[in-house]
Amino acid sequence: MELDSNIPNSPKPGDTFFVRMNNGAIHAAEILETRTVDGIDQQEYFVHYLNFDHRNDQWIPESRLSGNASNEQMEMTNEQLNDSTNSLTSRKRARLKRRLNDDPSDFSHESPFESADQIARKDYKPSVKYIEKIWVGQYEMDCWYHSPFPDEYGKQRLLYICEHCMKYMRLKTTYSRHLAECSLRRPPGIEIYRDPKIGCALYEVDGAQNKLYCQNLCLLARLFLESKVICFNVSEFLFYVLMEYNDNNQKERFIGYFSKEKDSAFGYNLSCLLCLPPYQRKGYGKLLIQFSYELSKLENAVGGPEKPVSDLGHKAYLSYWTWALLNVLKEKPEIEVDELSAITSISTENCLETLSSYGFIKYWRQGHFVCASRKGIEARLQELHAKTFLVVNSQLIHWQPRVKGKAGRYSKTFAF
């Protein structure tokens, strides 16, 4: 299909054009915002690629615009894309879709939750993303979504963020000076876990006691999570921050975190989860999920993620639930669902959902029973072990449940 090369003198928000994407493909996109590049008097356009995830929205120069996109042309390109993908095998089709959409296949770098507002409003449109990149620790990474940083910082193309205190800066010189002066080597909370086998430590940070740190942490998270993240009212939340360390470097590296309400009326043990892109597909997301359940076990409570859960989040949870439940069934294949729930802290609803998906649940005389052979259990576990799956050593967790209305109690603290 030939594209119209005539570009109007002043493309404006709401116009639809064919745009050359980063991979060279031509796709229809809607202009959401325009701006003038400082110093060179050149226009840039913030575009949303139609039928693509909003995290692919980006600023492009006018040279990437390939002409107006009429409704007929957009239908033709969609049909061509469908025809080409239908001729491929399912595996190649999935790989092509990931490449074109740049869509993550691992939960560790995607929010597990959709907001109720997003589900209700299919015409949801995100805020314009001005911060295109951030520098955290040793990595520069592309941002996916808008985050409500103050205007002085929110309109910067690149922000520098200290991975220890979460302070954000505009200039590299300021950032370098700050790193030399920053006294923190790890998050300002209480260490509750350190595992030398995988080189990770987990810290509990109280949003009420370290308000600025937690607010900055949430602002960082919003750059990668499209779902609603509370950025300022953090006092009612606890933040569990995962850090990477090695014996040769005293300072630790920020991997990600999960948050939870101090007193959840619905028994949720996880509200929001983030792992930075450089640590994607390494099992850290599922490691944080496992931590949330290990803490629920210490509380003698049954928990689960805050609802609603997105498709990607559900897949990640289903993977963890399968692993946790089958490891119990391997030792006790004849067990009631309620007892299985009590052992794993996974709700009976999620236990039934997970085991039913593998045909391990039978309904008889108004009751549900686990019906799985050892051979079937071992086969499923081998499939899981073939993937990256980090495991929490529960013996290394030094934490006690919080007393309602009081500060948390810990069986062991660490001094540095």
Coordinates of C-alpha atoms in Angstrom, one line a residue:
M1 CA 0.0 0.0 0.0
E2 CA 1.3 3.4 -0.9
L3 CA 1.1 6.1 1.7
D4 CA 0.3 9.7 1.2
S5 CA 3.5 11.7 1.7
N6 CA 1.7 15.1 1.9
I7 CA 1.9 16.2 5.5
P8 CA -0.4 19.1 6.6
N9 CA 1.3 22.3 7.6
S10 CA 0.3 21.9 11.3
P11 CA -0.7 18.5 12.5
K12 CA -2.7 18.8 15.7
P13 CA -3.9 16.6 18.6
G14 CA -6.7 14.3 17.5
D15 CA -5.3 13.9 13.9
T16 CA -4.5 10.4 12.8
F17 CA -1.4 9.6 10.7
F18 CA 0.6 6.7 9.5
V19 CA 3.8 6.7 11.5
R20 CA 7.1 4.9 11.0
M21 CA 7.7 2.9 14.2
N22 CA 11.1 2.1 15.8
N23 CA 11.3 -1.2 14.1
G24 CA 10.6 0.4 10.7
A25 CA 7.0 -0.8 10.4
I26 CA 4.3 1.6 9.3
H27 CA 1.3 1.9 11.7
A28 CA -1.6 4.2 12.2
A29 CA -1.2 6.5 15.2
E30 CA -3.2 9.3 16.8
I31 CA -1.4 12.5 17.8
L32 CA -2.1 13.3 21.4
E33 CA 0.2 16.4 22.0
T34 CA 2.7 18.6 20.2
R35 CA 5.8 20.5 21.3
T36 CA 8.6 22.6 19.9
V37 CA 12.2 21.3 20.5
D38 CA 14.3 23.9 22.2
G39 CA 17.0 25.5 20.2
I40 CA 16.2 24.1 16.8
D41 CA 12.5 25.3 16.3
Q42 CA 11.4 21.8 15.3
Q43 CA 8.0 20.2 16.1
E44 CA 7.7 16.8 17.9
Y45 CA 4.5 14.8 18.3
F46 CA 3.4 12.5 21.1
V47 CA 1.6 9.6 19.4
H48 CA -0.5 6.6 20.4
Y49 CA -0.2 3.6 18.0
L50 CA -3.8 2.4 17.5
N51 CA -4.5 -1.1 19.0
F52 CA -1.1 -1.1 20.8
D53 CA -0.5 -0.9 24.5
H54 CA -0.2 2.7 25.8
R55 CA 3.3 2.1 27.0
N56 CA 4.4 2.3 23.4
D57 CA 3.3 5.9 23.2
Q58 CA 6.2 8.1 22.3
W59 CA 7.5 11.5 21.0
I60 CA 8.5 11.4 17.4
P61 CA 9.9 14.0 14.9
E62 CA 7.8 15.2 12.0
S63 CA 10.0 13.1 9.7
R64 CA 8.4 9.9 11.1
L65 CA 5.0 11.0 9.9
S66 CA 4.1 9.2 6.6
G67 CA 0.8 10.8 5.7
N68 CA -2.8 11.0 6.7
A69 CA -4.5 7.8 7.6
S70 CA -8.0 7.4 6.3
N71 CA -10.5 4.9 7.8
E72 CA -10.2 2.7 4.7
Q73 CA -6.4 2.7 4.8
M74 CA -6.4 1.7 8.5
E75 CA -8.8 -1.1 7.8
M76 CA -6.5 -2.4 5.0
T77 CA -3.4 -2.3 7.2
N78 CA -5.3 -4.2 10.0
E79 CA -6.5 -6.8 7.5
Q80 CA -3.0 -7.2 6.1
L81 CA -1.6 -7.6 9.6
N82 CA -4.2 -10.2 10.5
D83 CA -3.7 -12.2 7.2
S84 CA 0.1 -12.3 7.7
T85 CA -0.2 -13.4 11.3
N86 CA -2.9 -16.0 10.6
S87 CA -0.5 -17.8 8.3
L88 CA 2.1 -18.3 11.0
T89 CA 2.3 -21.0 13.7
S90 CA 1.0 -20.0 17.1
R91 CA 4.5 -19.7 18.5
K92 CA 5.7 -17.5 15.7
R93 CA 2.5 -15.5 16.0
A94 CA 3.1 -14.8 19.7
R95 CA 6.7 -13.9 19.0
L96 CA 5.7 -11.5 16.3
K97 CA 3.1 -9.9 18.5
R98 CA 5.6 -9.4 21.3
R99 CA 8.1 -7.8 18.9
L100 CA 5.6 -5.5 17.3
N101 CA 3.9 -4.5 20.5
D102 CA 7.1 -4.6 22.6
D103 CA 4.9 -6.3 25.1
P104 CA 6.5 -7.9 28.2
S105 CA 5.8 -11.6 28.8
D106 CA 7.0 -11.5 32.4
F107 CA 5.1 -10.1 35.3
S108 CA 8.2 -8.8 37.0
H109 CA 8.2 -5.7 34.9
E110 CA 4.5 -5.0 34.5
S111 CA 1.8 -4.0 36.9
P112 CA -0.5 -6.9 38.0
F113 CA -3.5 -4.7 38.4
E114 CA -6.0 -2.7 36.3
S115 CA -7.9 0.1 38.0
A116 CA -11.6 -0.3 38.2
D117 CA -11.8 3.0 36.3
Q118 CA -9.8 1.6 33.4
I119 CA -11.9 -1.5 33.2
A120 CA -15.1 0.6 33.1
R121 CA -13.8 3.1 30.5
K122 CA -12.6 1.4 27.4
D123 CA -11.9 4.9 25.9
Y124 CA -9.3 5.5 28.6
K125 CA -6.4 7.8 27.4
P126 CA -3.3 8.3 29.4
S127 CA -1.6 11.6 30.3
V128 CA 1.2 12.7 28.0
K129 CA 4.5 11.2 28.9
Y130 CA 7.2 13.9 29.0
I131 CA 9.9 12.0 31.0
E132 CA 11.3 9.6 28.3
K133 CA 14.2 8.1 30.2
I134 CA 15.5 7.8 33.7
W135 CA 18.9 6.9 35.1
V136 CA 18.8 4.7 38.2
G137 CA 22.0 3.1 39.6
Q138 CA 24.0 1.8 36.7
Y139 CA 21.1 1.7 34.2
E140 CA 19.4 4.1 31.8
M141 CA 16.0 2.9 30.9
D142 CA 13.0 4.0 28.8
C143 CA 9.9 5.1 30.7
W144 CA 6.5 3.6 29.8
Y145 CA 3.9 5.9 31.3
H146 CA 3.3 9.4 32.7
S147 CA 4.1 10.0 36.4
P148 CA 3.0 13.2 38.3
F149 CA 6.4 14.6 39.1
P150 CA 6.4 18.3 39.9
D151 CA 6.4 20.4 36.7
E152 CA 10.0 21.5 37.2
Y153 CA 11.0 17.8 36.9
G154 CA 8.0 16.3 35.1
K155 CA 8.8 18.0 31.8
Q156 CA 12.4 16.8 31.6
R157 CA 13.3 14.2 29.0
L158 CA 15.8 12.5 31.4
L159 CA 15.7 12.3 35.2
Y160 CA 18.4 10.9 37.5
I161 CA 17.2 9.0 40.5
C162 CA 19.2 7.9 43.5
E163 CA 18.4 4.2 44.1
H164 CA 19.1 4.5 47.8
C165 CA 17.1 7.6 48.9
M166 CA 14.9 7.9 45.8
K167 CA 15.7 11.6 45.3
Y168 CA 15.2 12.7 41.7
M169 CA 17.4 15.2 39.9
R170 CA 17.5 17.0 36.5
L171 CA 21.3 17.3 35.9
K172 CA 24.0 14.7 35.8
T173 CA 26.4 16.9 37.7
T174 CA 23.9 17.2 40.5
Y175 CA 23.4 13.5 40.4
S176 CA 27.1 12.7 40.6
R177 CA 27.6 15.1 43.5
H178 CA 24.6 13.6 45.3
L179 CA 25.9 10.1 45.0
A180 CA 29.2 11.1 46.6
E181 CA 27.3 12.8 49.5
C182 CA 24.3 10.4 50.0
S183 CA 24.7 8.7 53.3
L184 CA 22.2 5.9 52.6
R185 CA 23.5 2.6 51.4
R186 CA 20.2 0.8 51.5
P187 CA 16.5 1.7 52.0
P188 CA 15.6 3.6 55.2
G189 CA 13.7 0.7 56.8
I190 CA 14.2 -2.5 58.7
E191 CA 15.9 -5.4 57.1
I192 CA 13.7 -8.5 57.3
Y193 CA 15.5 -10.8 54.9
R194 CA 19.0 -11.4 53.5
D195 CA 19.9 -14.4 51.3
P196 CA 23.5 -14.7 50.3
K197 CA 22.6 -17.5 47.9
I198 CA 20.8 -15.2 45.5
G199 CA 22.4 -12.0 46.7
C200 CA 19.1 -10.2 47.7
A201 CA 17.8 -8.4 50.8
L202 CA 14.3 -7.2 51.6
Y203 CA 13.5 -4.2 53.7
E204 CA 10.2 -3.1 55.3
V205 CA 9.6 0.7 55.0
D206 CA 6.7 2.3 56.8
G207 CA 5.0 4.9 54.7
A208 CA 4.1 7.0 57.8
Q209 CA 7.7 7.0 59.1
N210 CA 9.5 7.5 55.8
K211 CA 6.9 9.5 53.8
L212 CA 9.1 11.3 51.4
Y213 CA 11.0 8.2 50.4
C214 CA 7.8 6.2 49.8
Q215 CA 6.3 9.1 47.8
N216 CA 9.3 9.2 45.6
L217 CA 9.2 5.4 45.3
C218 CA 5.6 5.6 44.0
L219 CA 6.5 8.4 41.6
L220 CA 9.2 6.1 40.1
A221 CA 6.7 3.2 40.0
R222 CA 4.2 5.3 38.0
L223 CA 6.7 5.6 35.2
F224 CA 6.2 1.8 34.6
L225 CA 2.8 1.1 35.9
E226 CA -0.3 2.3 34.0
S227 CA -2.6 1.2 36.8
K228 CA -3.3 3.7 39.6
V229 CA -0.6 4.0 42.1
I230 CA -1.1 6.1 45.2
C231 CA 1.8 8.6 45.1
F232 CA 1.1 10.9 48.1
N233 CA -1.2 9.2 50.6
V234 CA 1.4 6.6 51.6
S235 CA 0.9 6.6 55.4
E236 CA -1.5 3.6 55.4
F237 CA 0.9 1.4 53.4
L238 CA 4.0 -0.7 54.1
F239 CA 6.6 -1.0 51.3
Y240 CA 8.8 -4.0 50.9
V241 CA 11.9 -3.0 48.9
L242 CA 14.1 -5.6 47.3
M243 CA 17.8 -4.9 46.9
E244 CA 20.6 -6.7 45.1
Y245 CA 24.0 -6.8 46.7
N246 CA 27.4 -8.5 46.4
D247 CA 30.4 -8.8 48.8
N248 CA 32.6 -6.5 46.7
N249 CA 30.2 -3.5 46.8
Q250 CA 28.9 -2.1 50.0
K251 CA 26.1 -0.2 48.3
E252 CA 23.1 -2.2 47.2
R253 CA 21.1 -2.0 43.9
F254 CA 17.4 -1.3 43.8
I255 CA 15.4 -4.1 42.1
G256 CA 11.8 -3.4 42.9
Y257 CA 9.2 -3.5 45.6
F258 CA 5.7 -4.4 46.6
S259 CA 3.3 -2.5 48.8
K260 CA 0.4 -3.6 51.0
E261 CA -2.1 -1.9 53.2
K262 CA -1.4 -2.0 56.9
D263 CA -5.0 -3.0 57.7
S264 CA -6.8 -4.4 54.6
A265 CA -10.5 -4.8 55.0
F266 CA -10.5 -7.5 52.3
G267 CA -7.4 -9.4 53.4
Y268 CA -5.2 -8.3 50.5
N269 CA -1.5 -9.0 51.1
L270 CA -0.2 -7.1 48.0
S271 CA -1.4 -3.8 46.6
C272 CA 1.2 -2.8 44.0
L273 CA 4.3 -4.5 42.6
L274 CA 7.2 -3.2 40.5
C275 CA 10.5 -4.6 39.2
L276 CA 12.6 -2.3 37.1
P277 CA 13.1 -3.4 33.4
P278 CA 16.8 -4.4 33.7
Y279 CA 15.7 -7.0 36.2
Q280 CA 12.9 -8.4 34.1
R281 CA 12.6 -12.1 33.3
K282 CA 14.9 -13.1 36.2
G283 CA 12.2 -14.3 38.6
Y284 CA 12.2 -11.3 40.9
G285 CA 8.5 -10.6 40.3
K286 CA 7.4 -14.0 41.5
L287 CA 10.0 -13.8 44.3
L288 CA 8.1 -10.7 45.6
I289 CA 4.8 -12.5 45.2
Q290 CA 6.2 -15.4 47.3
F291 CA 7.4 -12.9 50.0
S292 CA 3.8 -11.5 50.3
Y293 CA 2.5 -15.0 51.0
E294 CA 5.4 -15.9 53.4
L295 CA 4.4 -12.8 55.5
S296 CA 0.8 -14.0 55.4
K297 CA 1.9 -17.3 56.8
L298 CA 3.6 -15.6 59.7
E299 CA 0.3 -13.7 60.3
N300 CA -1.6 -16.9 60.2
A301 CA -3.8 -15.3 57.5
V302 CA -5.0 -16.2 54.1
G303 CA -4.3 -13.5 51.6
G304 CA -4.2 -12.5 48.0
P305 CA -3.6 -9.6 45.5
E306 CA -5.7 -6.5 45.5
K307 CA -8.5 -6.9 42.9
P308 CA -9.1 -6.6 40.0
V309 CA -6.0 -8.4 38.6
S310 CA -4.9 -7.9 35.0
D311 CA -4.3 -10.8 32.6
L312 CA -0.5 -10.6 33.0
G313 CA -0.8 -10.4 36.7
H314 CA -3.1 -13.4 36.8
K315 CA -0.7 -15.5 34.7
A316 CA 2.1 -14.7 37.1
Y317 CA 0.0 -15.5 40.2
L318 CA -1.3 -18.7 38.6
S319 CA 2.4 -19.8 38.0
Y320 CA 3.2 -19.1 41.7
W321 CA 0.0 -20.7 43.0
T322 CA 0.7 -23.8 40.9
W323 CA 4.2 -24.1 42.3
A324 CA 3.2 -23.6 45.9
L325 CA 0.2 -25.9 45.8
L326 CA 2.0 -28.7 44.0
N327 CA 4.9 -28.7 46.4
V328 CA 2.5 -29.4 49.2
L329 CA 0.6 -32.0 47.1
K330 CA 3.8 -33.8 46.3
E331 CA 4.2 -34.7 50.0
K332 CA 0.4 -34.9 50.8
P333 CA -1.5 -35.9 47.7
E334 CA -4.7 -36.6 49.7
I335 CA -5.6 -33.3 51.3
E336 CA -8.7 -31.2 51.7
V337 CA -8.7 -27.8 49.9
D338 CA -9.3 -25.9 53.2
E339 CA -6.2 -27.5 54.7
L340 CA -4.2 -26.7 51.5
S341 CA -5.3 -23.1 51.8
A342 CA -4.2 -22.9 55.5
I343 CA -0.8 -24.3 54.7
T344 CA 0.0 -22.0 51.7
S345 CA -2.0 -18.9 52.8
I346 CA -3.6 -19.0 49.3
S347 CA -7.4 -18.5 49.4
T348 CA -9.6 -21.5 48.8
E349 CA -11.0 -19.7 45.8
N350 CA -7.5 -19.4 44.2
C351 CA -6.7 -23.0 45.2
L352 CA -9.8 -24.3 43.4
E353 CA -9.1 -22.1 40.4
T354 CA -5.5 -23.2 40.1
L355 CA -6.0 -26.9 40.6
S356 CA -9.1 -27.0 38.5
S357 CA -7.2 -25.6 35.5
Y358 CA -5.0 -28.8 35.7
G359 CA -7.9 -31.2 36.3
F360 CA -6.7 -31.8 39.9
I361 CA -10.1 -31.0 41.5
K362 CA -13.2 -33.2 41.5
Y363 CA -16.7 -32.3 42.7
W364 CA -18.5 -35.1 44.6
R365 CA -21.4 -35.0 47.0
Q366 CA -21.5 -31.2 47.3
G367 CA -17.8 -31.0 48.0
H368 CA -14.5 -30.4 46.3
F369 CA -11.7 -32.9 46.6
V370 CA -8.1 -32.9 45.3
C371 CA -7.6 -35.8 42.9
A372 CA -4.0 -35.8 41.5
S373 CA -1.5 -38.5 40.8
R374 CA 2.1 -38.2 41.9
K375 CA 3.1 -38.6 38.3
G376 CA 0.9 -35.7 37.2
I377 CA 2.2 -33.5 40.0
E378 CA 5.9 -34.3 39.2
A379 CA 5.3 -33.5 35.5
R380 CA 3.8 -30.1 36.3
L381 CA 6.6 -29.3 38.7
Q382 CA 9.3 -30.2 36.1
E383 CA 7.6 -27.7 33.7
L384 CA 7.9 -25.0 36.3
H385 CA 11.5 -25.7 37.3
A386 CA 12.5 -25.3 33.6
K387 CA 11.7 -21.6 34.1
T388 CA 13.5 -19.0 36.2
F389 CA 12.1 -19.4 39.7
L390 CA 13.8 -17.9 42.7
V391 CA 12.7 -19.3 46.0
V392 CA 12.4 -17.5 49.4
N393 CA 14.2 -19.3 52.3
S394 CA 11.6 -18.9 55.0
Q395 CA 14.3 -19.6 57.7
L396 CA 16.0 -16.3 56.8
I397 CA 12.9 -14.1 57.3
H398 CA 13.2 -12.1 60.6
W399 CA 9.8 -10.5 61.0
Q400 CA 6.8 -10.6 63.3
P401 CA 3.3 -9.4 62.5
R402 CA 2.3 -5.9 63.3
V403 CA 0.1 -5.3 66.3
K404 CA -2.9 -3.3 65.1
G405 CA -2.4 0.4 66.0
K406 CA 1.2 -0.2 67.0
A407 CA 4.6 -0.3 65.3
G408 CA 5.8 -3.6 63.9
R409 CA 7.8 -6.1 66.1
Y410 CA 10.8 -8.0 64.8
S411 CA 12.6 -11.0 66.1
K412 CA 15.9 -9.7 64.8
T413 CA 17.2 -6.4 63.5
F414 CA 20.4 -5.7 61.7
A415 CA 22.8 -2.9 62.5
F416 CA 25.3 -1.5 59.9

